[in-house]
Coordinates of N, CA and C in Angstrom, one line a residue:
Chain A
X286 N -5.8 -4.2 17.2 CA -4.9 -4.0 16.2 C -5.1 -4.9 15.0
X287 N -5.0 -4.6 13.9 CA -4.9 -5.6 12.9 C -3.6 -5.8 12.5
X288 N -3.3 -7.1 12.0 CA -2.1 -7.5 11.6 C -2.4 -8.4 10.3
X289 N -1.2 -8.3 9.5 CA -1.1 -9.3 8.0 C 0.0 -10.2 8.0
X290 N 0.0 -11.1 7.9 CA 1.3 -11.9 7.9 C 1.3 -12.8 6.4
X291 N 2.4 -12.5 5.7 CA 2.4 -13.2 4.6 C 4.1 -14.1 4.8
X292 N 3.7 -15.5 5.0 CA 4.8 -16.3 5.5 C 5.8 -16.8 4.3
X293 N 5.5 -16.3 3.0 CA 6.4 -16.7 2.0 C 7.2 -15.6 1.6
X294 N 8.5 -15.3 1.9 CA 9.1 -14.1 1.7 C 9.4 -14.2 -0.1
X295 N 9.7 -15.5 -0.6 CA 9.9 -15.5 -1.9 C 9.3 -16.7 -2.5
X296 N 8.9 -16.8 -3.6 CA 8.2 -17.9 -4.2 C 8.8 -17.9 -5.8
X297 N 8.8 -19.0 -6.6 CA 9.0 -18.9 -7.8 C 8.2 -20.0 -8.6
X298 N 7.8 -19.8 -9.7 CA 7.1 -20.6 -10.4 C 7.4 -20.6 -12.0
X299 N 7.1 -21.7 -12.6 CA 7.4 -21.9 -14.2 C 6.5 -21.2 -15.0
X300 N 7.0 -20.2 -16.1 CA 6.1 -19.8 -16.8 C 4.8 -20.5 -17.3
X301 N 3.6 -20.0 -17.4 CA 2.5 -20.8 -17.7 C 1.9 -21.8 -16.7
X302 N 2.5 -22.0 -15.4 CA 2.0 -22.7 -14.4 C 1.4 -21.8 -13.3
X303 N 0.5 -22.4 -12.4 CA -0.2 -21.9 -11.1 C 0.6 -21.7 -10.0
X304 N 0.4 -20.5 -9.3 CA 1.2 -20.3 -8.1 C 0.1 -19.7 -7.1
X305 N 0.3 -20.1 -5.9 CA -0.7 -19.7 -4.9 C 0.2 -18.9 -3.7
X306 N 0.0 -17.7 -3.4 CA 0.6 -16.6 -2.5 C -0.3 -16.7 -1.2
X307 N 0.3 -17.0 -0.2 CA -0.3 -17.0 1.0 C -0.5 -15.7 1.8
X308 N -1.6 -15.8 2.6 CA -1.7 -14.5 3.4 C -2.7 -14.8 4.7
X309 N -2.4 -14.4 6.0 CA -3.4 -14.7 7.0 C -3.4 -13.4 7.6
X310 N -4.5 -13.1 8.2 CA -4.7 -11.8 8.9 C -5.3 -11.9 10.4
X311 N -5.3 -11.0 11.2 CA -5.9 -11.1 12.4 C -6.6 -10.1 12.6
X312 N -7.8 -9.9 12.9 CA -8.6 -8.7 13.4 C -9.9 -9.3 14.2
X313 N -10.3 -8.4 15.1 CA -11.5 -8.7 15.8 C -12.8 -8.0 15.3
X314 N -12.5 -7.5 14.3 CA -13.8 -6.8 13.5 C -14.3 -7.5 12.5
X315 N -15.8 -7.4 12.1 CA -16.3 -8.1 11.4 C -16.5 -7.4 9.9
X316 N -16.4 -6.4 9.9 CA -16.4 -5.5 8.7 C -15.4 -5.2 8.2
X317 N -14.7 -5.5 7.1 CA -13.4 -5.4 6.7 C -13.3 -5.7 5.1
X318 N -12.2 -5.2 4.3 CA -11.8 -5.4 3.1 C -10.4 -5.9 3.1
X319 N -10.4 -6.8 1.9 CA -8.9 -7.4 1.7 C -8.4 -7.2 0.3
X320 N -7.2 -6.8 0.1 CA -6.6 -6.6 -1.1 C -5.3 -7.2 -1.4
X321 N -5.1 -7.5 -2.6 CA -3.7 -7.7 -3.0 C -3.3 -6.6 -4.1
X322 N -2.0 -6.2 -3.5 CA -1.4 -5.2 -4.5 C -0.1 -5.8 -5.3
X323 N 0.2 -5.4 -6.3 CA 1.4 -6.0 -7.2 C 2.4 -4.8 -7.3
X324 N 3.7 -5.0 -6.8 CA 4.8 -3.8 -6.9 C 5.7 -4.6 -7.9
X325 N 5.7 -4.1 -9.3 CA 6.7 -4.6 -10.1 C 7.9 -3.9 -9.9
X326 N 9.1 -4.2 -10.7 CA 10.4 -3.3 -10.5 C 10.1 -2.0 -10.7
X327 N 9.1 -1.5 -11.3 CA 9.2 -0.1 -11.4 C 8.8 0.5 -10.1
X328 N 8.3 0.0 -9.0 CA 7.9 0.1 -7.8 C 6.6 0.6 -7.6
X329 N 5.8 0.8 -8.8 CA 4.6 1.2 -8.8 C 3.6 0.3 -8.0
X330 N 2.6 0.6 -7.0 CA 1.8 -0.2 -6.2 C 0.5 -0.4 -7.3
X331 N 0.2 -1.5 -7.7 CA -1.1 -1.9 -8.5 C -1.9 -2.8 -7.8
X332 N -3.1 -2.2 -7.8 CA -4.3 -3.2 -7.1 C -4.4 -4.4 -8.0
X333 N -4.5 -5.4 -7.5 CA -4.7 -6.8 -8.3 C -6.2 -7.1 -8.1
X334 N -6.6 -7.2 -6.9 CA -8.0 -7.8 -6.7 C -8.2 -7.2 -5.2
X335 N -9.6 -7.4 -5.0 CA -10.1 -6.9 -3.8 C -11.2 -7.9 -3.3
X336 N -11.6 -7.9 -2.2 CA -12.6 -8.6 -1.5 C -13.2 -8.2 -0.3
X337 N -14.5 -8.1 -0.3 CA -15.2 -7.8 0.8 C -15.6 -8.9 1.7
X338 N -15.5 -8.5 3.1 CA -15.5 -9.9 4.0 C -16.7 -10.3 4.3
X339 N -17.8 -9.4 3.7 CA -19.3 -10.0 3.9 C -19.6 -10.8 2.5
X340 N -18.7 -10.9 1.7 CA -19.0 -11.6 0.4 C -18.6 -13.0 0.6
X341 N -19.3 -14.0 0.4 CA -18.7 -15.3 0.4 C -18.1 -15.7 -0.6
X342 N -18.3 -15.3 -1.9 CA -18.1 -15.6 -3.2 C -16.5 -15.1 -3.1
X343 N -15.6 -15.8 -3.8 CA -14.2 -15.3 -4.1 C -14.2 -14.5 -5.2
X344 N -13.6 -13.6 -5.0 CA -13.1 -12.5 -6.1 C -12.2 -13.2 -7.1
X345 N -12.5 -12.6 -8.4 CA -11.7 -13.2 -9.6 C -11.4 -11.8 -10.5
X346 N -10.5 -11.8 -10.9 CA -10.0 -10.8 -12.0 C -9.1 -11.4 -13.0
X347 N -9.8 -12.1 -14.2 CA -8.9 -12.7 -15.1 C -8.1 -14.0 -14.7
X348 N -6.8 -13.9 -14.8 CA -5.8 -15.0 -14.2 C -5.8 -14.9 -12.7
X349 N -6.3 -13.9 -12.2 CA -6.2 -14.0 -10.5 C -7.2 -14.1 -10.0
X350 N -7.4 -14.9 -8.8 CA -8.4 -15.2 -7.9 C -7.8 -15.5 -6.6
X351 N -8.9 -15.2 -5.6 CA -8.5 -15.5 -4.4 C -9.4 -16.7 -3.8
X352 N -8.7 -17.1 -2.5 CA -9.3 -18.1 -1.7 C -9.5 -17.6 -0.4
X353 N -10.9 -16.9 -0.2 CA -11.1 -16.4 1.0 C -11.8 -17.2 2.2
X354 N -11.0 -17.4 3.1 CA -11.6 -18.3 4.3 C -11.7 -17.6 5.4
X355 N -13.1 -17.0 5.8 CA -12.9 -16.0 6.8 C -13.0 -16.4 8.2
X356 N -13.4 -17.5 8.4 CA -13.2 -18.3 9.6 C -11.7 -18.8 9.9
X357 N -10.7 -19.1 9.0 CA -9.6 -19.2 9.3 C -8.7 -18.0 8.9
X358 N -9.4 -16.8 8.7 CA -8.5 -15.8 8.5 C -7.5 -15.7 7.4
X359 N -8.0 -16.3 6.2 CA -6.7 -16.5 5.4 C -7.5 -16.1 4.0
X360 N -6.4 -15.4 3.1 CA -6.8 -14.5 1.9 C -5.5 -15.0 0.8
X361 N -5.6 -16.2 0.4 CA -4.5 -16.7 -0.6 C -5.0 -15.9 -1.9
X362 N -3.8 -15.7 -2.8 CA -3.9 -15.5 -4.0 C -3.2 -16.4 -4.9
X363 N -4.2 -16.7 -6.0 CA -3.8 -17.7 -6.9 C -3.6 -17.1 -8.2
X364 N -2.7 -17.3 -9.0 CA -2.2 -16.7 -10.3 C -2.2 -17.8 -11.2
X365 N -3.1 -18.0 -12.3 CA -3.1 -19.1 -13.1 C -2.3 -18.7 -14.5
X366 N -1.7 -19.7 -15.0 CA -1.1 -19.5 -16.4 C 0.0 -18.3 -16.3
X367 N 0.8 -18.4 -15.3 CA 1.8 -17.2 -14.8 C 2.6 -16.7 -16.2
X368 N 2.8 -15.5 -16.1 CA 3.4 -14.9 -17.2 C 4.5 -14.2 -16.8
X369 N 5.4 -13.8 -17.4 CA 6.8 -13.2 -17.2 C 6.5 -11.9 -16.5
X370 N 5.3 -11.1 -17.0 CA 4.9 -10.0 -16.5 C 4.3 -10.0 -15.1
X371 N 4.0 -11.2 -14.5 CA 3.6 -11.3 -13.0 C 4.6 -11.2 -12.2
X372 N 5.9 -11.1 -12.7 CA 7.1 -11.2 -11.7 C 7.1 -10.0 -11.0
X373 N 6.9 -10.0 -9.5 CA 6.7 -8.7 -8.7 C 6.7 -9.1 -7.1
X374 N 6.9 -7.9 -6.4 CA 6.5 -8.3 -5.1 C 5.1 -7.9 -5.1
X375 N 4.5 -9.1 -4.2 CA 3.1 -8.9 -3.9 C 2.9 -8.8 -2.3
X376 N 1.9 -7.7 -2.4 CA 1.4 -7.3 -0.9 C -0.1 -7.7 -0.6
X377 N -0.4 -8.4 0.5 CA -1.7 -8.4 0.9 C -1.9 -7.3 2.0
X378 N -3.2 -7.0 2.0 CA -3.7 -5.9 2.8 C -4.9 -5.9 3.4
X379 N -5.3 -5.3 4.6 CA -6.4 -5.2 5.1 C -7.0 -3.9 5.6
X380 N -8.3 -3.3 5.4 CA -8.6 -2.2 6.1 C -10.0 -2.4 6.9
X381 N -10.2 -1.8 7.8 CA -11.2 -2.3 8.8 C -12.1 -1.2 8.2
X382 N -13.5 -1.4 8.2 CA -14.4 -0.2 7.9 C -14.5 0.8 8.8
X383 N -14.5 1.9 8.5 CA -14.4 3.1 9.4 C -12.8 3.6 9.9
X384 N -11.9 2.8 9.6 CA -10.5 3.0 9.8 C -9.9 3.8 8.7
X385 N -8.7 4.3 9.0 CA -8.2 5.3 8.0 C -6.8 4.9 7.6
X386 N -6.5 3.5 7.6 CA -5.2 3.1 7.0 C -5.4 1.5 6.5
X387 N -4.6 1.5 5.5 CA -4.4 -0.1 5.0 C -3.2 -0.7 6.0
X388 N -3.4 -1.9 6.5 CA -2.3 -2.6 7.1 C -1.9 -3.5 6.0
X389 N -0.5 -3.5 5.8 CA 0.0 -4.3 4.8 C 0.8 -5.5 5.5
X390 N 1.0 -6.6 4.6 CA 1.9 -7.9 5.1 C 3.2 -7.4 4.5
X391 N 4.0 -8.4 4.8 CA 5.6 -8.1 4.6 C 6.0 -8.0 3.1
X392 N 5.0 -8.7 2.4 CA 5.4 -8.9 0.9 C 5.8 -10.4 0.6
X393 N 5.6 -10.7 -0.6 CA 6.2 -12.1 -1.2 C 6.7 -11.6 -2.6
X394 N 7.9 -11.8 -2.9 CA 8.7 -11.7 -4.1 C 8.5 -13.0 -5.0
X395 N 7.6 -12.8 -6.1 CA 7.5 -13.8 -6.9 C 8.3 -13.8 -8.2
X396 N 8.9 -14.7 -8.4 CA 9.8 -15.1 -9.7 C 9.2 -16.0 -10.7
X397 N 9.1 -15.7 -11.8 CA 8.7 -16.5 -12.9 C 9.8 -16.9 -13.8
X398 N 10.0 -18.1 -13.9 CA 11.0 -18.8 -14.6 C 10.5 -19.2 -16.1
X399 N 11.3 -18.8 -17.1 CA 10.8 -19.0 -18.3 C 11.2 -20.4 -18.8
Chain B
X163 N -4.7 12.7 -17.2 CA -4.6 11.4 -16.5 C -4.6 11.4 -15.1
X164 N -5.4 10.5 -14.5 CA -5.6 10.6 -13.2 C -4.5 9.9 -12.4
X165 N -3.9 10.8 -11.4 CA -2.4 10.2 -11.0 C -2.2 11.0 -9.8
X166 N -0.9 10.3 -8.8 CA -0.7 10.8 -7.9 C 1.0 11.1 -7.9
X167 N 1.3 12.3 -7.9 CA 2.5 12.7 -8.5 C 3.6 13.1 -7.0
X168 N 4.7 12.3 -7.0 CA 5.7 12.6 -5.9 C 7.0 13.1 -6.6
X169 N 7.9 13.9 -5.7 CA 8.8 14.5 -6.1 C 9.7 14.8 -5.0
X170 N 11.0 14.4 -5.0 CA 11.7 13.8 -5.9 C 11.6 12.2 -6.0
X171 N 12.0 11.6 -6.9 CA 11.6 10.1 -7.3 C 13.1 9.6 -6.2
X172 N 14.1 10.0 -6.3 CA 15.2 9.6 -5.8 C 16.1 10.8 -5.1
X173 N 16.4 10.6 -3.9 CA 17.2 11.6 -3.1 C 18.4 10.9 -2.0
X174 N 19.3 11.5 -2.4 CA 20.4 11.1 -1.2 C 20.7 12.4 -0.7
X175 N 20.7 12.3 0.7 CA 21.1 13.6 1.5 C 21.9 13.2 2.8
X176 N 22.4 13.8 3.7 CA 23.1 13.7 4.7 C 22.1 14.0 6.1
X177 N 22.6 13.4 7.0 CA 22.0 13.6 8.3 C 21.8 15.1 9.0
X178 N 20.5 15.3 9.1 CA 20.2 16.8 9.6 C 19.8 17.8 8.6
X179 N 19.8 17.4 7.4 CA 19.5 18.6 6.4 C 18.2 18.3 6.1
X180 N 17.3 19.4 6.4 CA 15.8 19.3 6.1 C 15.5 19.1 4.9
X181 N 14.7 18.2 4.3 CA 14.0 17.8 3.2 C 12.6 17.7 3.3
X182 N 12.2 18.1 2.0 CA 10.6 17.9 1.8 C 10.4 17.0 0.5
X183 N 9.5 16.1 0.7 CA 9.0 15.3 -0.6 C 7.6 15.6 -0.7
X184 N 7.3 16.0 -2.0 CA 6.0 16.7 -2.3 C 5.1 15.7 -2.9
X185 N 3.8 16.0 -2.7 CA 2.9 14.8 -3.3 C 1.5 15.6 -3.8
X186 N 1.3 15.3 -4.8 CA 0.0 16.1 -5.4 C -0.9 15.2 -6.2
X187 N -2.1 15.2 -5.9 CA -3.2 14.5 -6.8 C -4.0 15.3 -7.6
X188 N -4.5 15.0 -8.8 CA -5.4 15.4 -9.6 C -6.7 14.7 -9.8
X189 N -7.2 14.3 -8.6 CA -8.3 13.5 -8.8 C -9.4 14.1 -7.8
X190 N -9.1 15.3 -7.0 CA -10.1 15.8 -6.1 C -10.4 15.1 -4.9
X191 N -9.4 14.2 -4.6 CA -9.7 13.2 -3.4 C -9.7 13.8 -2.2
X192 N -10.5 13.3 -1.2 CA -10.4 14.0 0.2 C -9.2 13.6 1.1
X193 N -8.9 12.2 0.9 CA -8.1 11.4 1.8 C -6.9 11.3 0.9
X194 N -5.7 11.8 1.8 CA -4.2 11.5 1.4 C -3.3 10.6 2.5
X195 N -2.6 10.3 2.2 CA -1.8 9.2 3.2 C -0.1 9.3 2.6
X196 N 0.7 9.1 3.9 CA 2.2 8.6 3.6 C 2.2 7.3 4.2
X197 N 3.1 6.4 3.3 CA 3.5 5.2 3.8 C 5.2 5.0 3.5
X198 N 5.7 4.3 4.4 CA 7.2 4.0 4.2 C 7.3 2.5 3.8
X199 N 8.0 2.2 3.0 CA 8.3 0.6 2.7 C 9.7 0.3 3.0
X200 N 9.8 -0.8 4.0 CA 10.9 -1.2 4.3 C 11.1 -2.8 4.1
X201 N 12.2 -3.3 3.7 CA 12.2 -5.0 3.5 C 11.7 -5.7 4.6
X202 N 11.0 -6.6 4.5 CA 10.6 -7.5 5.8 C 9.5 -6.9 6.5
X203 N 9.1 -5.7 6.2 CA 7.9 -4.8 7.1 C 6.9 -4.4 6.2
X204 N 6.9 -4.5 4.8 CA 6.0 -4.3 4.2 C 5.8 -2.6 4.2
X205 N 4.6 -2.1 3.9 CA 4.2 -0.6 4.0 C 3.9 -0.2 5.5
X206 N 4.3 0.7 5.8 CA 3.5 1.2 7.3 C 3.1 2.8 7.0
X207 N 2.2 2.9 7.6 CA 1.6 4.4 7.5 C 2.3 5.3 8.4
X208 N 2.6 6.5 8.0 CA 3.2 7.7 8.4 C 2.4 8.4 9.2
X209 N 1.6 9.3 8.2 CA 0.4 10.3 8.5 C -0.5 10.2 7.6
X210 N -1.6 10.7 7.8 CA -2.7 10.7 6.7 C -3.5 12.0 7.2
X211 N -4.3 12.5 6.2 CA -5.1 13.5 6.1 C -6.5 13.3 5.6
X212 N -7.6 13.5 6.2 CA -8.9 13.4 5.7 C -9.3 14.5 5.0
X213 N -8.9 15.7 4.9 CA -9.4 16.7 4.3 C -8.3 17.9 4.5
X214 N -8.6 19.1 4.1 CA -7.6 20.3 4.3 C -7.6 20.7 5.6
X215 N -6.4 20.9 6.2 CA -6.3 21.0 7.6 C -6.7 20.2 8.5
X216 N -6.8 18.9 8.2 CA -7.1 17.8 9.0 C -5.9 16.7 8.7
X217 N -5.0 16.5 9.6 CA -4.2 15.5 9.7 C -3.8 14.7 10.9
X218 N -3.5 13.5 10.8 CA -3.3 12.7 12.0 C -2.3 11.7 11.8
X219 N -1.7 11.1 13.1 CA -0.6 10.2 12.9 C -0.9 9.0 12.6
X220 N 0.0 8.3 11.8 CA -0.2 6.7 11.6 C 0.6 6.1 12.6
X221 N 1.0 4.8 12.0 CA 1.7 4.0 12.7 C 3.3 4.4 13.4
X222 N 3.9 5.2 12.2 CA 5.4 5.5 12.5 C 5.7 6.9 12.2
X223 N 5.0 7.9 13.1 CA 5.3 9.2 12.6 C 6.4 10.0 13.1
X224 N 7.3 9.3 14.1 CA 8.3 10.0 14.7 C 9.4 10.5 13.6
X225 N 9.7 11.9 13.7 CA 10.6 12.4 12.8 C 10.2 13.0 11.4
X226 N 8.8 12.9 11.5 CA 8.1 13.3 10.4 C 7.1 14.3 10.4
X227 N 6.8 15.3 9.6 CA 5.8 16.3 9.6 C 5.1 16.3 8.4
X228 N 3.8 16.8 8.5 CA 3.1 16.9 7.1 C 2.0 18.1 7.2
X229 N 1.5 18.5 6.2 CA 0.7 19.6 6.2 C -0.2 19.4 5.0
X230 N -1.7 20.1 5.3 CA -2.5 19.9 4.1 C -3.4 21.3 3.9
X231 N -2.6 22.0 3.3 CA -2.9 23.6 3.1 C -4.0 23.5 1.9
X232 N -3.8 22.8 1.0 CA -4.4 22.7 -0.3 C -5.1 21.2 -0.3
X233 N -6.2 20.9 -0.9 CA -6.8 19.6 -1.1 C -5.7 18.7 -1.9
X234 N -5.2 19.2 -2.9 CA -4.5 18.4 -3.7 C -2.9 18.1 -3.5
X235 N -2.5 18.8 -2.4 CA -1.1 18.7 -1.9 C -1.0 18.0 -0.5
X236 N 0.1 17.4 -0.1 CA 0.2 16.6 1.0 C 1.8 16.3 1.0
X237 N 2.6 17.4 1.4 CA 3.9 17.1 1.4 C 4.4 16.4 2.8
X238 N 5.4 15.9 2.8 CA 6.1 15.2 3.7 C 7.5 15.9 4.1
X239 N 7.6 16.2 5.5 CA 8.9 17.0 5.9 C 9.6 16.1 6.7
X240 N 10.8 16.2 6.4 CA 11.8 15.6 7.4 C 12.8 16.7 8.0
X241 N 12.4 17.2 9.1 CA 13.1 18.2 9.6 C 14.5 18.1 9.8
X242 N 14.9 16.9 10.4 CA 16.3 16.5 10.6 C 16.2 15.1 10.4
X243 N 16.8 14.9 9.2 CA 16.4 13.4 8.6 C 17.8 12.5 9.5
X244 N 17.5 11.4 9.7 CA 18.6 10.4 10.2 C 18.7 9.2 9.4
X245 N 19.7 8.5 9.6 CA 19.8 7.2 8.6 C 18.7 6.1 8.6
X246 N 18.1 6.1 9.9 CA 16.9 5.1 9.9 C 15.6 5.6 9.1
X247 N 15.8 6.7 8.7 CA 14.6 7.2 7.6 C 15.1 6.9 6.2
X248 N 16.0 6.1 6.0 CA 16.4 5.7 4.7 C 15.4 4.6 4.3
X249 N 14.6 5.0 3.2 CA 13.4 4.1 2.9 C 12.8 4.5 1.6
X250 N 11.9 3.6 1.4 CA 11.1 4.0 -0.1 C 9.7 4.6 0.4
X251 N 9.4 5.7 0.1 CA 8.2 6.2 0.5 C 7.1 6.4 -0.6
X252 N 5.9 6.3 -0.1 CA 4.8 6.2 -1.0 C 3.7 7.4 -0.3
X253 N 3.3 8.1 -1.5 CA 1.9 8.9 -1.1 C 0.9 8.2 -1.8
X254 N -0.2 8.3 -1.2 CA -1.4 7.7 -1.9 C -2.7 8.5 -1.5
X255 N -3.6 8.5 -2.2 CA -5.0 9.1 -2.1 C -6.1 8.3 -2.5
X256 N -7.3 8.8 -1.9 CA -8.6 8.2 -2.0 C -9.6 9.2 -2.0
X257 N -10.8 9.1 -2.5 CA -12.1 9.8 -2.2 C -12.4 9.9 -0.8
X258 N -12.4 8.9 -0.2 CA -12.6 8.4 1.0 C -12.0 7.2 1.5
X259 N -11.9 7.0 2.8 CA -11.4 5.5 3.3 C -12.0 5.1 4.6
X260 N -12.3 3.8 4.7 CA -12.9 3.3 5.7 C -14.5 3.3 5.5
X261 N -14.9 3.3 4.3 CA -16.2 3.6 3.7 C -16.7 2.1 3.6
X262 N -18.1 1.9 3.4 CA -18.7 0.7 3.5 C -18.8 -0.3 2.2
X263 N -17.8 0.1 1.3 CA -17.5 -0.7 0.0 C -16.2 -0.7 -0.3
X264 N -15.9 -1.6 -0.9 CA -14.2 -2.0 -1.2 C -13.8 -0.9 -2.2
X265 N -14.8 -0.6 -3.2 CA -14.2 0.7 -3.8 C -14.0 1.9 -3.1
X266 N -14.5 2.2 -2.0 CA -14.4 3.6 -1.1 C -13.2 3.2 -0.5
X267 N -12.5 2.1 -0.6 CA -11.2 1.9 0.1 C -9.8 1.6 -1.0
X268 N -9.9 1.8 -2.1 CA -9.0 1.7 -3.0 C -8.1 3.0 -2.9
X269 N -6.9 2.7 -2.6 CA -5.9 3.7 -2.5 C -5.2 3.9 -4.1
X270 N -5.0 5.3 -4.5 CA -4.2 5.2 -5.8 C -2.8 5.8 -5.2
X271 N -1.8 5.1 -5.6 CA -0.4 5.3 -5.1 C 0.4 6.2 -6.2
X272 N 1.3 6.9 -5.5 CA 2.5 7.7 -6.3 C 3.3 6.8 -6.8
X273 N 4.2 7.0 -7.4 CA 5.4 6.0 -7.9 C 6.5 5.8 -6.9
X274 N 6.5 6.5 -5.7 CA 7.4 6.0 -4.9 C 8.6 7.1 -5.0
X275 N 9.1 7.3 -3.8 CA 10.5 8.0 -3.6 C 11.5 7.4 -2.7
X276 N 12.5 7.1 -3.4 CA 13.6 6.5 -2.9 C 14.6 7.3 -2.0
X277 N 14.5 7.4 -0.7 CA 15.3 8.3 0.3 C 16.5 7.7 0.7
X278 N 17.6 8.1 0.6 CA 18.8 7.8 1.5 C 19.5 8.7 2.3
X279 N 19.5 8.5 3.6 CA 20.2 9.4 4.5 C 21.4 9.0 4.8
X280 N 22.5 9.8 4.5 CA 23.9 9.3 5.1 C 24.3 9.7 6.4

């Protein structure tokens, strides 16, 4: 079975600074995909970024980038130039190729201080 | 607009009173799923469906039922709700899950249904 661990229940950062959210996972499979979802106060689940395990290059989406360390089973999210609208709960998730569910971490609540 | 619609968004009910949370998607997705979100536990899958009349249990199916009679609809039924089913519920859909590209594994989520069982 797969597990995802987000060891930081809460994080805070000053506006315009950079913050990194941690995520580690455990799986014995070799083909899988990793995701970061954002959940703002509206509760909507919004896909932030995704990474294929077979790709060595780290995914980036504007101010969001990941540090994917496959051997260490680590998938951290870096948010650059933090904005007030980045305040949300962030979830890390994994899906194994051929599986029928995403497995989520516990979530990290990110606060942006003006 | 492509979306997953859940109703109701908020519900307070009492123990034992049957309720249904509806879920509908307009994207012709094959795959649909229900998750519940609880503090400190993240989201956990309740049930999923790979197509019409094809459903299967997720990680926490106890106390829930589902049906998939039409492709667009996937209701979640609580026959006899209990307080431990107080949670935030999400319906999600995708063309396909478990495929060989990350795009095949992107879920579109509904806006969530906050359920309180007294």
